[in-house]
mmCIF file of C-alpha atoms in Angstrom:
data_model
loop_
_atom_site.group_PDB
_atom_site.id
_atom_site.type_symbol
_atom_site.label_atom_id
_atom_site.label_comp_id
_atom_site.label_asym_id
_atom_site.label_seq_id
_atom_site.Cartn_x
_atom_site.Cartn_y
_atom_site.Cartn_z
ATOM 1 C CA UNK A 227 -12.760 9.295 -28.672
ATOM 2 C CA UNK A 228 -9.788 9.018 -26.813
ATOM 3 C CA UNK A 229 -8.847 5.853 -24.225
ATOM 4 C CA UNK A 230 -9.865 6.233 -20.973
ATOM 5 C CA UNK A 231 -6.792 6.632 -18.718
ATOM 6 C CA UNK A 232 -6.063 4.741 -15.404
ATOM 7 C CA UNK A 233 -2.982 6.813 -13.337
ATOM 8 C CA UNK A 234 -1.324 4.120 -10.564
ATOM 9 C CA UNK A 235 1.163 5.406 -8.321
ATOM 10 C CA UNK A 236 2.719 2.497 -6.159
ATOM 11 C CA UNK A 237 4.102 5.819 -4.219
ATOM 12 C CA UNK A 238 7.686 6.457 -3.538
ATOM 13 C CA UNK A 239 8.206 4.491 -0.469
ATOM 14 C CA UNK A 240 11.679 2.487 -0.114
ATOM 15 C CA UNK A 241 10.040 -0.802 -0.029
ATOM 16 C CA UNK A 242 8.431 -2.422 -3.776
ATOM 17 C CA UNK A 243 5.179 -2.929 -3.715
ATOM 18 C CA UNK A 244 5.257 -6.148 -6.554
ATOM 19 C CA UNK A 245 1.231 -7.317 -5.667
ATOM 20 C CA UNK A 246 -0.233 -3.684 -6.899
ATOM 21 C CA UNK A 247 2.107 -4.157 -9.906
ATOM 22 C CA UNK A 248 0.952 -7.487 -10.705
ATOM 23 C CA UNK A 249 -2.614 -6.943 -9.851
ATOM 24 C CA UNK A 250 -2.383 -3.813 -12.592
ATOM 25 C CA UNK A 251 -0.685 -5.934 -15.269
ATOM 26 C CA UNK A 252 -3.389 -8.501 -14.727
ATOM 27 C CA UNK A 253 -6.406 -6.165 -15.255
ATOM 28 C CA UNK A 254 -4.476 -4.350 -17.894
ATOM 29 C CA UNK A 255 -4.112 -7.666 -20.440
ATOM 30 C CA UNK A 256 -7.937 -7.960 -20.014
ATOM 31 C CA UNK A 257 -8.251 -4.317 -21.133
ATOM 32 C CA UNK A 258 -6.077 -3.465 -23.556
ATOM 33 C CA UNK A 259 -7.965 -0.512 -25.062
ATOM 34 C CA UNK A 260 -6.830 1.557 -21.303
ATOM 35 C CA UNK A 261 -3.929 4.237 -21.127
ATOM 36 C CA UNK A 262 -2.130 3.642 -18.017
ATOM 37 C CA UNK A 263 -0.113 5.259 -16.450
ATOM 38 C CA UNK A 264 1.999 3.419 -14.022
ATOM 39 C CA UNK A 265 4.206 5.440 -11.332
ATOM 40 C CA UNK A 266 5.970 2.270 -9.684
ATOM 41 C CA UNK A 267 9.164 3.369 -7.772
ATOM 42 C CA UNK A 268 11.175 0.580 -6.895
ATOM 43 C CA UNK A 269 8.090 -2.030 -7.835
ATOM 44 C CA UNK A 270 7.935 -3.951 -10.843
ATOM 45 C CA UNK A 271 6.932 -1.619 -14.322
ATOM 46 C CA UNK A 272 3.595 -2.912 -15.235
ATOM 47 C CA UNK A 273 3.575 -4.551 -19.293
ATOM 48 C CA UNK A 274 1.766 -2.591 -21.326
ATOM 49 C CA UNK A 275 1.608 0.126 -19.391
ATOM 50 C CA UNK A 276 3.602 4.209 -19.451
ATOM 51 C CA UNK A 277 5.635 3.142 -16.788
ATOM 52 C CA UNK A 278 7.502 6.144 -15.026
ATOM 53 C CA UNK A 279 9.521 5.390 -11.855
ATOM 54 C CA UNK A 280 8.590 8.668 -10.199
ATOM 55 C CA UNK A 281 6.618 11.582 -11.917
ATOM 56 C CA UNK A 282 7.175 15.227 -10.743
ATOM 57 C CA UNK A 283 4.576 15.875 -8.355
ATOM 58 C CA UNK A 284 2.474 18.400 -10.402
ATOM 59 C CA UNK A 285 3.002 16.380 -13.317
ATOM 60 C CA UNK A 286 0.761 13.375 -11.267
ATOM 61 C CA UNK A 287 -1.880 15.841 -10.114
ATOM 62 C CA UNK A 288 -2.637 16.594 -13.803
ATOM 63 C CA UNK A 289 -2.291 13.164 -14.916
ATOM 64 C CA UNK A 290 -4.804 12.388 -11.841
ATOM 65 C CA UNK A 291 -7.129 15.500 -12.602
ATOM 66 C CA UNK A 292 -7.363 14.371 -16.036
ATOM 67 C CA UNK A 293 -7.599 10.053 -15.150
ATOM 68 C CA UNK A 294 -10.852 8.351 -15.636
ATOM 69 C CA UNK A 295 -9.515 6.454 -12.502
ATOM 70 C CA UNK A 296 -6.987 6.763 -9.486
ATOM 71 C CA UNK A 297 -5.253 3.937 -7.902
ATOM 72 C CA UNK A 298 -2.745 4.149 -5.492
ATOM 73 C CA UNK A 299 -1.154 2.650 -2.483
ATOM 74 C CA UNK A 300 -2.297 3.195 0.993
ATOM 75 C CA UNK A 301 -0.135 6.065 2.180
ATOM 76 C CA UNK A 302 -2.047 9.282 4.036
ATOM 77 C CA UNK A 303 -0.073 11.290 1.869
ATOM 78 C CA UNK A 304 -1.528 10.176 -1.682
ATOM 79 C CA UNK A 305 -5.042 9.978 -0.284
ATOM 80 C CA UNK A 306 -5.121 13.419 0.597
ATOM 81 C CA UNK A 307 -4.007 14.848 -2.605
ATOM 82 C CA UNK A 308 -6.702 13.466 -4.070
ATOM 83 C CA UNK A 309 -9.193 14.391 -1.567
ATOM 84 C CA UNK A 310 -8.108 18.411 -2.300
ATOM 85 C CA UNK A 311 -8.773 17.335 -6.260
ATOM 86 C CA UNK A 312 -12.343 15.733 -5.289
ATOM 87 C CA UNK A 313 -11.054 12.681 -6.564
ATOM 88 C CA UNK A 314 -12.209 9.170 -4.760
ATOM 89 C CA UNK A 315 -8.977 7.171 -5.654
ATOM 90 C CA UNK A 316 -9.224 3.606 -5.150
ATOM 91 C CA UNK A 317 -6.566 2.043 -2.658
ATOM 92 C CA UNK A 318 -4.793 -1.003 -2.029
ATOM 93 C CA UNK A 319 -2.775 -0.911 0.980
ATOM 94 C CA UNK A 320 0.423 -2.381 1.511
ATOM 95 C CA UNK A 321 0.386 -5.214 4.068
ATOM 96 C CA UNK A 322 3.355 -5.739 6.198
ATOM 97 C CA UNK A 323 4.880 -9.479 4.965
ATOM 98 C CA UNK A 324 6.754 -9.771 1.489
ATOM 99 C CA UNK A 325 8.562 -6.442 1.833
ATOM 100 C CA UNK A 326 5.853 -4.573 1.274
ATOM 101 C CA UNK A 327 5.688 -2.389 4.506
ATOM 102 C CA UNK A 328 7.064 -2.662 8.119
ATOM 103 C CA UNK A 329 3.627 -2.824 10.138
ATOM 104 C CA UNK A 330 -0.279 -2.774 8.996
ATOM 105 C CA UNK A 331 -0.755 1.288 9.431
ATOM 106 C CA UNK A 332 -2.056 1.216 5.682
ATOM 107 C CA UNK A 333 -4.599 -1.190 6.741
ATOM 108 C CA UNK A 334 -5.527 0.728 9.477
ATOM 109 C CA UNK A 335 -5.913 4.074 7.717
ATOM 110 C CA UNK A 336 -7.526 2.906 4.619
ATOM 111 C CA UNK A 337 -10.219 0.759 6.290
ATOM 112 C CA UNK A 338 -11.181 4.286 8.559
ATOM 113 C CA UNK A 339 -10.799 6.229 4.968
ATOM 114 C CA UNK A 340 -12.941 3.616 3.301
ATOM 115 C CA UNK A 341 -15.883 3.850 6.197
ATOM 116 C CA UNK A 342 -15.682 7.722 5.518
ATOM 117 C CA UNK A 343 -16.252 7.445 2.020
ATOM 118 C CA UNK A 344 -12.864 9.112 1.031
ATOM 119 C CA UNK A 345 -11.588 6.165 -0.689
ATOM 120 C CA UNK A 346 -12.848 3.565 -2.378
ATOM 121 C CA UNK A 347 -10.512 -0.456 -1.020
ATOM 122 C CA UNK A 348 -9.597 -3.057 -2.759
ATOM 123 C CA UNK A 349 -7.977 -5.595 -0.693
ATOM 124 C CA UNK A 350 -7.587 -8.637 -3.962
ATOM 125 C CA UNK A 351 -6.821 -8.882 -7.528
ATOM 126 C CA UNK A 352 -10.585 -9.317 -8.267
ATOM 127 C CA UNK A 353 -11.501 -6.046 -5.606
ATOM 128 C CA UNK A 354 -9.288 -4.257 -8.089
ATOM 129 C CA UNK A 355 -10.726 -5.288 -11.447
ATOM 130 C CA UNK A 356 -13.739 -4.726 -9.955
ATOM 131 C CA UNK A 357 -13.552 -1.543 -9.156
ATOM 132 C CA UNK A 358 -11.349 -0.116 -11.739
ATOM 133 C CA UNK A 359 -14.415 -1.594 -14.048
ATOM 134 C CA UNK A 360 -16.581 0.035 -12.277
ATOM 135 C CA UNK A 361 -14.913 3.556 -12.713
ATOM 136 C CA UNK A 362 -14.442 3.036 -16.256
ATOM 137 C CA UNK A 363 -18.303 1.926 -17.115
ATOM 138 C CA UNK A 364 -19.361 4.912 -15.109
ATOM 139 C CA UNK A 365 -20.634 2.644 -12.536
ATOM 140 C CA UNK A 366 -19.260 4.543 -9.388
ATOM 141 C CA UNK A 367 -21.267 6.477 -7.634
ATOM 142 C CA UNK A 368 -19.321 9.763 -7.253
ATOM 143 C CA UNK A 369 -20.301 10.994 -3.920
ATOM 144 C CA UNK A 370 -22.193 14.709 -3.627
ATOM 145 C CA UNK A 371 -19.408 15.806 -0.978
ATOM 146 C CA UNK A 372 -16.259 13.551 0.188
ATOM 147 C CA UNK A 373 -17.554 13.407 4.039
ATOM 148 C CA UNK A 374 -15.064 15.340 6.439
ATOM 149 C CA UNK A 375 -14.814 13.868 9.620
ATOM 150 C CA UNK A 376 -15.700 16.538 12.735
ATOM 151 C CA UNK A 377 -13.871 16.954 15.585
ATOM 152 C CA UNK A 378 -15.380 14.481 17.850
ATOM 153 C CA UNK A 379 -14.280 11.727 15.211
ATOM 154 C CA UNK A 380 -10.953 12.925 14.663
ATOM 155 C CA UNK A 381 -10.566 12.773 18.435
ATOM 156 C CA UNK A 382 -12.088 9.726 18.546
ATOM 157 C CA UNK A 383 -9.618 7.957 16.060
ATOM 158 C CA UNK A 384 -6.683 9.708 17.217
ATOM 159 C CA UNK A 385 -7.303 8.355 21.112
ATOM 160 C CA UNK A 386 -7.213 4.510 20.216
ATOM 161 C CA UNK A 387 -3.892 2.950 21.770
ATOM 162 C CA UNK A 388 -1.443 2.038 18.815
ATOM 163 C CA UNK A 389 -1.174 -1.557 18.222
ATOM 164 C CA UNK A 390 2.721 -2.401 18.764
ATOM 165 C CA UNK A 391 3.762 -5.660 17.837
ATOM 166 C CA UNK A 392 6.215 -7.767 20.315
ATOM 167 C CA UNK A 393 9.996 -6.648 20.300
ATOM 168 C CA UNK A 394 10.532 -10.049 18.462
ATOM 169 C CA UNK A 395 8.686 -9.294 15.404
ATOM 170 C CA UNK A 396 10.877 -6.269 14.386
ATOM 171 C CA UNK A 397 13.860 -8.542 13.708
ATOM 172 C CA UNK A 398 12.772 -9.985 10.437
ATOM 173 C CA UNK A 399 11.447 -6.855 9.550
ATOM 174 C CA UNK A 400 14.707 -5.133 9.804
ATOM 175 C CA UNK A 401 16.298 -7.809 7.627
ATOM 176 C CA UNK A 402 13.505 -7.838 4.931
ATOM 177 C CA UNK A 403 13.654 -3.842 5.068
ATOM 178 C CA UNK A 404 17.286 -3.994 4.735
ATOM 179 C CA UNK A 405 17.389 -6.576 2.228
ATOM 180 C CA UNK A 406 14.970 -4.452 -0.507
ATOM 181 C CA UNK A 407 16.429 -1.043 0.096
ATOM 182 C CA UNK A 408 19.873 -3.191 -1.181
ATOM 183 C CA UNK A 409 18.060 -5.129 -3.679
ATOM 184 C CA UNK A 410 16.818 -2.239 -5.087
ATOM 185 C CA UNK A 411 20.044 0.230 -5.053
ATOM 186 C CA UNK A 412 21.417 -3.034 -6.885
ATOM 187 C CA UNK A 413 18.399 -2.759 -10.030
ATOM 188 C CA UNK A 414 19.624 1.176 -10.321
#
């Protein structure tokens, strides 16, 4: 019997995403008998793990077709690649602070994805383990359909006024933002 396999793409986004690396790494030492695959961009490579900074995109749809479990960042993008494969990934989205992202859209959309049953959150290192043990033990329940939102919903969500935060807050933003994208052309 081969090991189960756990694919983790931290996406491709300019910005590391060091929690979802450690968080992995963590859960990985306690389960040493996994295969994982880690796709972490400019994050941190995960010990222990096939690290790969970015796999070719059909390369990851196999890899994800074929995992026993899906984790990746909160991005639309990700989320609905899986959701064409019938896969319920499990997500942890980037929250803005530490680099990780400019504003808290991946909160946002992953807590609406999460009430639809599209994705499965994890919002701490213990949400994580959880669920990735879960997956692996067979304990999550795969749902019959992944629910599509109708019309009226869609509407619905897309008519709620954007949260902007004050002018003021976009200054240290711009200097954390510019600091990693130079950070990390610096680690290439």
């Amino acid at each position: 019997m081969s090991a189960p396999l756990v694919v983790v793409s931290a996406g491709t986004y300019h910005l590391p995403f060091d929690r979802l690396s450690q968080w992995v790494e963590e859960w990985l030492h306690r389960n040493p008998g996994v295969r994982l695959v880690m796709q972490h961009g400019p994050s941190a490579p995960v010990d222990g793990a096939e690290n790969v900074e970015i796999l070719p995109y059909t390369e990851l749809l196999t890899l994800c077709r074929e995992a026993d479990a899906v984790v990746l960042q909160g991005g639309a993008g990700g989320v609905m690649d899986m959701r064409a494969l019938g896969i319920v990934p499990i997500v942890v989205p980037r929250v803005p602070g530490d680099g990780e992202v400019v504003d808290d859209h991946q909160l946002v959309f992953s807590a609406e994805m999460a009430e639809l049953g599209i994705i499965r959150r994890a919002l701490s290192s213990a949400e994580l383990a959880a669920q990735l043990d879960r997956a692996l033990s067979g304990g999550a329940e795969a749902p019959g359909t992944i629910a599509t939102p109708g019309a009226d919903t869609v509407r619905a969500l897309l008519e709620q006024p954007v949260r902007r935060a004050p002018w003021f807050a976009f200054v240290p933003r711009v200097f954390r933002s510019g600091a990693a994208i130079i950070a990390t052309k610096l680690r290439r």
